[in-house]
Amino acid sequence: MAKADDPPARATTAERAQERREQKLADVQEEIDSGRMTHRQLTPEEMEEHAARREELQAQRRNRKS
């Protein structure tokens, strides 16, 4: 059993990855709040332009799982 003065256990790889994701999201939110970055949705025209690439990537991911 861990005692109060024991050093904290090392984080797992998944926990470290989650911490990095959370830090990146916090950094992006800080950029948005400061006005250095904006966030907007793609227009329908932009979605159409990128649809072929998105479908290609999804097909590649499906093939890797098989």
mmCIF file with all atom_site columns, C-alpha atoms in Angstrom:
data_model
loop_
_atom_site.group_PDB
_atom_site.id
_atom_site.type_symbol
_atom_site.label_atom_id
_atom_site.label_alt_id
_atom_site.label_comp_id
_atom_site.label_asym_id
_atom_site.label_entity_id
_atom_site.label_seq_id
_atom_site.pdbx_PDB_ins_code
_atom_site.Cartn_x
_atom_site.Cartn_y
_atom_site.Cartn_z
_atom_site.occupancy
_atom_site.B_iso_or_equiv
_atom_site.pdbx_formal_charge
_atom_site.auth_seq_id
_atom_site.auth_comp_id
_atom_site.auth_asym_id
_atom_site.auth_atom_id
_atom_site.pdbx_PDB_model_num
ATOM 1  C CA . MET A 1 1  ? 0.000   0.000  0.000   1.00 0.00 ? 1  MET A CA 1
ATOM 2  C CA . ALA A 1 2  ? 1.320   3.446  -0.898  1.00 0.00 ? 2  ALA A CA 1
ATOM 3  C CA . LYS A 1 3  ? 2.209   5.804  1.916   1.00 0.00 ? 3  LYS A CA 1
ATOM 4  C CA . ALA A 1 4  ? 1.744   9.549  1.856   1.00 0.00 ? 4  ALA A CA 1
ATOM 5  C CA . ASP A 1 5  ? 5.489   10.187 1.470   1.00 0.00 ? 5  ASP A CA 1
ATOM 6  C CA . ASP A 1 6  ? 5.967   7.690  -1.401  1.00 0.00 ? 6  ASP A CA 1
ATOM 7  C CA . PRO A 1 7  ? 6.768   9.217  -4.812  1.00 0.00 ? 7  PRO A CA 1
ATOM 8  C CA . PRO A 1 8  ? 3.858   9.120  -7.261  1.00 0.00 ? 8  PRO A CA 1
ATOM 9  C CA . ALA A 1 9  ? 3.663   6.109  -9.566  1.00 0.00 ? 9  ALA A CA 1
ATOM 10 C CA . ARG A 1 10 ? 4.761   6.613  -13.173 1.00 0.00 ? 10 ARG A CA 1
ATOM 11 C CA . ALA A 1 11 ? 1.955   7.350  -15.566 1.00 0.00 ? 11 ALA A CA 1
ATOM 12 C CA . THR A 1 12 ? 1.135   4.805  -18.230 1.00 0.00 ? 12 THR A CA 1
ATOM 13 C CA . THR A 1 13 ? 1.695   5.575  -21.891 1.00 0.00 ? 13 THR A CA 1
ATOM 14 C CA . ALA A 1 14 ? -2.040  6.125  -22.367 1.00 0.00 ? 14 ALA A CA 1
ATOM 15 C CA . GLU A 1 15 ? -2.152  8.529  -19.413 1.00 0.00 ? 15 GLU A CA 1
ATOM 16 C CA . ARG A 1 16 ? 0.802   10.518 -20.758 1.00 0.00 ? 16 ARG A CA 1
ATOM 17 C CA . ALA A 1 17 ? -0.825  10.667 -24.209 1.00 0.00 ? 17 ALA A CA 1
ATOM 18 C CA . GLN A 1 18 ? -4.070  11.895 -22.638 1.00 0.00 ? 18 GLN A CA 1
ATOM 19 C CA . GLU A 1 19 ? -2.161  14.576 -20.721 1.00 0.00 ? 19 GLU A CA 1
ATOM 20 C CA . ARG A 1 20 ? -0.501  15.741 -23.960 1.00 0.00 ? 20 ARG A CA 1
ATOM 21 C CA . ARG A 1 21 ? -3.891  15.914 -25.714 1.00 0.00 ? 21 ARG A CA 1
ATOM 22 C CA . GLU A 1 22 ? -5.370  17.921 -22.859 1.00 0.00 ? 22 GLU A CA 1
ATOM 23 C CA . GLN A 1 23 ? -2.381  20.286 -22.865 1.00 0.00 ? 23 GLN A CA 1
ATOM 24 C CA . LYS A 1 24 ? -2.670  20.832 -26.630 1.00 0.00 ? 24 LYS A CA 1
ATOM 25 C CA . LEU A 1 25 ? -6.385  21.588 -26.292 1.00 0.00 ? 25 LEU A CA 1
ATOM 26 C CA . ALA A 1 26 ? -5.641  24.046 -23.486 1.00 0.00 ? 26 ALA A CA 1
ATOM 27 C CA . ASP A 1 27 ? -2.958  25.706 -25.630 1.00 0.00 ? 27 ASP A CA 1
ATOM 28 C CA . VAL A 1 28 ? -5.343  26.047 -28.571 1.00 0.00 ? 28 VAL A CA 1
ATOM 29 C CA . GLN A 1 29 ? -8.068  27.464 -26.314 1.00 0.00 ? 29 GLN A CA 1
ATOM 30 C CA . GLU A 1 30 ? -5.585  29.988 -24.944 1.00 0.00 ? 30 GLU A CA 1
ATOM 31 C CA . GLU A 1 31 ? -4.681  31.037 -28.508 1.00 0.00 ? 31 GLU A CA 1
ATOM 32 C CA . ILE A 1 32 ? -8.383  31.437 -29.346 1.00 0.00 ? 32 ILE A CA 1
ATOM 33 C CA . ASP A 1 33 ? -9.083  33.409 -26.165 1.00 0.00 ? 33 ASP A CA 1
ATOM 34 C CA . SER A 1 34 ? -6.173  35.751 -26.835 1.00 0.00 ? 34 SER A CA 1
ATOM 35 C CA . GLY A 1 35 ? -7.350  36.388 -30.404 1.00 0.00 ? 35 GLY A CA 1
ATOM 36 C CA . ARG A 1 36 ? -4.245  34.953 -32.087 1.00 0.00 ? 36 ARG A CA 1
ATOM 37 C CA . MET A 1 37 ? -6.290  32.089 -33.534 1.00 0.00 ? 37 MET A CA 1
ATOM 38 C CA . THR A 1 38 ? -9.847  31.670 -34.731 1.00 0.00 ? 38 THR A CA 1
ATOM 39 C CA . HIS A 1 39 ? -12.032 28.598 -35.066 1.00 0.00 ? 39 HIS A CA 1
ATOM 40 C CA . ARG A 1 40 ? -14.636 28.188 -37.750 1.00 0.00 ? 40 ARG A CA 1
ATOM 41 C CA . GLN A 1 41 ? -16.604 25.405 -39.389 1.00 0.00 ? 41 GLN A CA 1
ATOM 42 C CA . LEU A 1 42 ? -15.823 24.350 -42.948 1.00 0.00 ? 42 LEU A CA 1
ATOM 43 C CA . THR A 1 43 ? -18.185 25.693 -45.568 1.00 0.00 ? 43 THR A CA 1
ATOM 44 C CA . PRO A 1 44 ? -20.171 23.128 -47.600 1.00 0.00 ? 44 PRO A CA 1
ATOM 45 C CA . GLU A 1 45 ? -17.904 23.896 -50.569 1.00 0.00 ? 45 GLU A CA 1
ATOM 46 C CA . GLU A 1 46 ? -14.787 23.180 -48.495 1.00 0.00 ? 46 GLU A CA 1
ATOM 47 C CA . MET A 1 47 ? -16.345 19.950 -47.242 1.00 0.00 ? 47 MET A CA 1
ATOM 48 C CA . GLU A 1 48 ? -16.907 18.805 -50.819 1.00 0.00 ? 48 GLU A CA 1
ATOM 49 C CA . GLU A 1 49 ? -13.313 19.643 -51.742 1.00 0.00 ? 49 GLU A CA 1
ATOM 50 C CA . HIS A 1 50 ? -12.002 17.510 -48.896 1.00 0.00 ? 50 HIS A CA 1
ATOM 51 C CA . ALA A 1 51 ? -14.548 14.677 -49.105 1.00 0.00 ? 51 ALA A CA 1
ATOM 52 C CA . ALA A 1 52 ? -12.492 12.545 -51.487 1.00 0.00 ? 52 ALA A CA 1
ATOM 53 C CA . ARG A 1 53 ? -9.408  12.723 -49.279 1.00 0.00 ? 53 ARG A CA 1
ATOM 54 C CA . ARG A 1 54 ? -11.472 11.960 -46.165 1.00 0.00 ? 54 ARG A CA 1
ATOM 55 C CA . GLU A 1 55 ? -12.996 8.892  -47.822 1.00 0.00 ? 55 GLU A CA 1
ATOM 56 C CA . GLU A 1 56 ? -9.544  7.721  -48.913 1.00 0.00 ? 56 GLU A CA 1
ATOM 57 C CA . LEU A 1 57 ? -8.193  8.013  -45.378 1.00 0.00 ? 57 LEU A CA 1
ATOM 58 C CA . GLN A 1 58 ? -11.192 6.180  -43.933 1.00 0.00 ? 58 GLN A CA 1
ATOM 59 C CA . ALA A 1 59 ? -10.693 3.341  -46.425 1.00 0.00 ? 59 ALA A CA 1
ATOM 60 C CA . GLN A 1 60 ? -7.026  3.089  -45.439 1.00 0.00 ? 60 GLN A CA 1
ATOM 61 C CA . ARG A 1 61 ? -7.977  2.883  -41.762 1.00 0.00 ? 61 ARG A CA 1
ATOM 62 C CA . ARG A 1 62 ? -10.552 0.163  -42.459 1.00 0.00 ? 62 ARG A CA 1
ATOM 63 C CA . ASN A 1 63 ? -7.949  -1.850 -44.410 1.00 0.00 ? 63 ASN A CA 1
ATOM 64 C CA . ARG A 1 64 ? -5.450  -1.623 -41.526 1.00 0.00 ? 64 ARG A CA 1
ATOM 65 C CA . LYS A 1 65 ? -7.987  -3.044 -39.068 1.00 0.00 ? 65 LYS A CA 1
ATOM 66 C CA . SER A 1 66 ? -8.701  -6.046 -41.292 1.00 0.00 ? 66 SER A CA 1
#
